[in-house]
Coordinates of C-alpha atoms in Angstrom, one line a residue:
M1 CA -12.2 -12.1 -8.3
T2 CA -9.4 -9.8 -7.1
T3 CA -6.7 -11.0 -4.7
Y4 CA -4.8 -8.3 -2.8
G5 CA -1.6 -9.2 -1.1
L6 CA -0.1 -6.9 1.5
L7 CA 3.5 -7.5 2.5
L8 CA 4.3 -7.4 6.2
F9 CA 7.8 -7.2 7.8
E10 CA 9.1 -6.1 11.2
G11 CA 9.0 -2.3 11.5
A12 CA 6.4 -1.7 8.7
E13 CA 4.4 1.4 9.3
E14 CA 0.9 0.4 10.6
L15 CA -1.3 2.8 8.6
D16 CA 0.7 2.1 5.4
F17 CA -0.9 -1.3 5.3
V18 CA -3.9 -1.0 7.6
G19 CA -5.3 1.9 5.6
P20 CA -5.3 0.1 2.3
W21 CA -6.4 -3.1 4.1
E22 CA -9.6 -1.3 5.2
V23 CA -10.2 0.0 1.7
F24 CA -9.6 -3.4 0.0
T25 CA -11.6 -5.4 2.6
V26 CA -14.6 -3.0 2.5
S27 CA -14.5 -3.2 -1.3
A28 CA -14.6 -7.0 -1.1
M29 CA -17.4 -6.9 1.4
L30 CA -19.5 -4.5 -0.7
R31 CA -18.9 -6.4 -3.9
A32 CA -19.9 -9.7 -2.3
S33 CA -23.1 -8.2 -0.9
Q34 CA -24.0 -7.1 -4.4
E35 CA -22.8 -10.2 -6.3
P36 CA -22.5 -13.1 -3.9
A37 CA -20.4 -15.0 -6.4
T38 CA -17.7 -12.3 -6.2
Q39 CA -15.1 -13.4 -3.7
D40 CA -12.3 -10.9 -3.5
R41 CA -9.6 -11.7 -1.1
V42 CA -7.1 -9.7 1.0
V43 CA -4.2 -11.6 2.5
A44 CA -1.3 -10.5 4.7
V45 CA 1.9 -12.0 3.5
A46 CA 5.2 -12.3 5.4
E47 CA 8.3 -14.4 5.3
S48 CA 6.9 -16.6 8.0
L49 CA 3.6 -17.1 9.9
D50 CA 5.2 -15.8 13.1
P51 CA 3.6 -12.5 14.5
V52 CA 5.1 -9.4 12.9
R53 CA 5.7 -6.3 15.1
A54 CA 5.0 -3.2 13.2
A55 CA 6.7 0.2 13.6
K56 CA 4.5 1.4 16.5
G57 CA 4.2 -2.0 18.3
L58 CA 1.1 -3.4 16.7
R59 CA 1.5 -7.2 16.3
I60 CA 0.0 -8.8 13.2
L61 CA -0.5 -12.5 12.3
P62 CA 0.2 -13.1 8.6
D63 CA -2.2 -15.2 6.6
A64 CA 0.4 -16.6 4.2
T65 CA 4.1 -16.8 3.6
T66 CA 6.2 -15.5 0.7
A67 CA 6.8 -19.2 -0.1
D68 CA 3.1 -20.2 0.0
H69 CA 0.4 -17.7 -0.9
P70 CA -2.4 -17.5 -3.5
P71 CA -1.6 -15.8 -6.9
L72 CA -1.9 -12.0 -6.3
D73 CA -3.6 -9.5 -8.6
V74 CA -2.4 -6.6 -6.5
L75 CA 0.8 -6.5 -4.5
L76 CA 1.2 -3.8 -1.8
V77 CA 4.5 -3.0 -0.2
P78 CA 4.3 -0.7 2.9
G79 CA 7.0 1.6 4.2
G80 CA 8.3 2.3 7.7
Q81 CA 11.7 2.1 9.4
G82 CA 11.8 -1.6 8.7
T83 CA 12.5 -0.9 5.0
R84 CA 16.0 0.3 5.9
R85 CA 16.7 -3.3 7.0
E86 CA 14.7 -5.1 4.4
V87 CA 16.4 -3.3 1.6
E88 CA 19.4 -5.6 2.3
N89 CA 17.1 -8.7 2.4
R90 CA 17.9 -10.3 -0.9
S91 CA 15.3 -13.1 -0.6
L92 CA 12.5 -10.7 0.1
L93 CA 13.6 -8.4 -2.7
D94 CA 13.6 -11.3 -5.1
W95 CA 10.1 -12.2 -4.0
I96 CA 8.9 -8.7 -4.6
A97 CA 10.4 -8.7 -8.1
K98 CA 8.9 -12.1 -9.0
T99 CA 5.5 -11.3 -7.4
S100 CA 5.3 -7.9 -9.1
A101 CA 6.0 -9.4 -12.5
A102 CA 3.1 -11.8 -12.1
A103 CA 0.6 -9.3 -10.6
E104 CA -1.7 -7.0 -12.4
W105 CA -0.8 -4.0 -10.2
T106 CA 2.2 -3.3 -7.9
T107 CA 1.6 -0.6 -5.2
G108 CA 3.7 1.0 -2.5
V109 CA 3.1 3.3 0.3
C110 CA 5.7 5.7 1.9
T111 CA 9.2 4.2 1.9
G112 CA 7.9 1.0 0.4
S113 CA 9.1 2.7 -2.8
L114 CA 12.7 2.0 -1.5
L115 CA 12.0 -1.7 -1.6
L116 CA 10.3 -1.5 -5.0
H117 CA 13.3 0.4 -6.3
E118 CA 15.9 -2.0 -5.0
A119 CA 13.8 -5.0 -6.1
G120 CA 13.4 -3.6 -9.6
P121 CA 9.8 -2.7 -10.3
A122 CA 10.3 1.0 -9.5
K123 CA 13.6 1.4 -11.4
G124 CA 13.4 4.1 -14.1
R125 CA 9.9 4.9 -12.9
R126 CA 8.0 7.9 -11.4
V127 CA 7.2 7.4 -7.7
A128 CA 5.9 9.0 -4.6
T129 CA 7.3 8.5 -1.1
H130 CA 7.3 10.1 2.3
W131 CA 8.3 13.8 2.2
S132 CA 11.2 13.1 4.6
F133 CA 12.7 10.4 2.3
E134 CA 12.3 12.1 -1.1
D135 CA 15.9 13.3 -1.4
T136 CA 17.4 10.0 -0.1
L137 CA 15.4 8.0 -2.6
E138 CA 16.2 10.2 -5.5
A139 CA 19.9 10.1 -4.7
R140 CA 19.9 6.3 -5.3
G141 CA 19.5 7.1 -9.0
D142 CA 17.4 5.6 -11.8
I143 CA 14.2 6.9 -10.3
T144 CA 12.1 10.1 -10.4
V145 CA 10.5 11.2 -7.2
V146 CA 7.3 13.2 -7.7
R147 CA 7.1 15.6 -4.7
D148 CA 3.7 17.3 -5.1
A149 CA 1.2 14.4 -5.5
R150 CA -0.4 12.2 -2.9
Y151 CA 0.0 9.2 -5.2
V152 CA 1.6 8.6 -8.6
V153 CA 0.5 6.2 -11.3
D154 CA 3.2 5.0 -13.7
G155 CA 1.9 2.2 -15.9
T156 CA 0.9 -0.6 -13.5
L157 CA 3.0 0.8 -10.7
V158 CA 1.1 3.0 -8.2
T159 CA 3.0 4.6 -5.2
S160 CA 1.9 7.0 -2.6
Q161 CA 3.3 9.5 -0.1
G162 CA 3.4 8.5 3.5
V163 CA 1.0 6.9 5.9
S164 CA -2.5 8.3 5.3
A165 CA -1.8 8.8 1.5
G166 CA -2.0 5.0 1.1
I167 CA -5.8 5.3 1.6
D168 CA -6.0 7.7 -1.4
M169 CA -4.0 5.4 -3.5
A170 CA -6.0 2.4 -2.5
L171 CA -9.3 4.2 -3.3
W172 CA -7.9 5.2 -6.8
L173 CA -7.0 1.6 -7.4
I174 CA -10.3 0.0 -6.6
G175 CA -11.9 2.7 -8.7
R176 CA -9.7 1.6 -11.6
L177 CA -10.5 -2.0 -11.0
H178 CA -14.2 -1.9 -10.1
G179 CA -15.4 1.5 -11.2
R180 CA -15.5 5.0 -9.7
D181 CA -19.0 4.6 -8.3
H182 CA -17.8 1.6 -6.3
A183 CA -14.8 3.6 -5.0
R184 CA -17.1 6.4 -3.9
T185 CA -19.3 3.9 -2.1
V186 CA -16.3 2.5 -0.3
R187 CA -15.1 6.0 0.6
R188 CA -18.5 6.8 2.0
Y189 CA -18.6 3.5 4.0
I190 CA -15.3 4.2 5.7
Q191 CA -16.3 7.9 6.1
Y192 CA -13.1 9.0 4.5
E193 CA -14.1 12.6 3.9
P194 CA -11.2 14.7 5.2
A195 CA -12.1 18.0 6.6
P196 CA -9.6 20.9 6.3
P197 CA -6.1 20.4 7.9
Y198 CA -5.7 20.4 11.7
L199 CA -7.2 23.6 13.0
A200 CA -6.7 23.2 16.8
D201 CA -4.4 26.2 16.7
E202 CA -7.4 28.4 16.2
P203 CA -8.5 30.1 19.4
V204 CA -11.6 28.6 21.2
V205 CA -14.1 31.3 22.0

């Protein structure tokens, strides 16, 4: 059984956690359909059970609190404007450090790498983050920002660039955990088959 814990906080970027949530929950559903005894879990964790308002206004109800949650095999820390506030939240940073140390994998999307750096797991490591935050993060020191990769694997730390890149990172992770064929099946299920970049500037004839 794999238990995924996705951290939530006010101002977290929606797709940073919803994209991986979709990947992880579809993975769990497909694995359970093939092996009913397999019961992977995906839980949303916040400092309280109160609704959390994300960056664009989406409100989420956490499943568990940082004080009371199941043991996590995978920790995911999203980004968003809320990270600029939470980087000063010592109790949350301590929780990230403690939970990361006990987890098999620690992951971050976008500016979640800021919290992972301040909490400790990303110090001295290679990471990815949102393109607009790369210089700011690198200026904090004791971190190497990789600027040309959708996601970066450094040991058991996996970080991705912004927003949609978290889906790529999550697919890589379930491929590592449960096999590449399984990851391809999940990708097909969610129809994540990106076409070329936005082409609407081409004239319509």
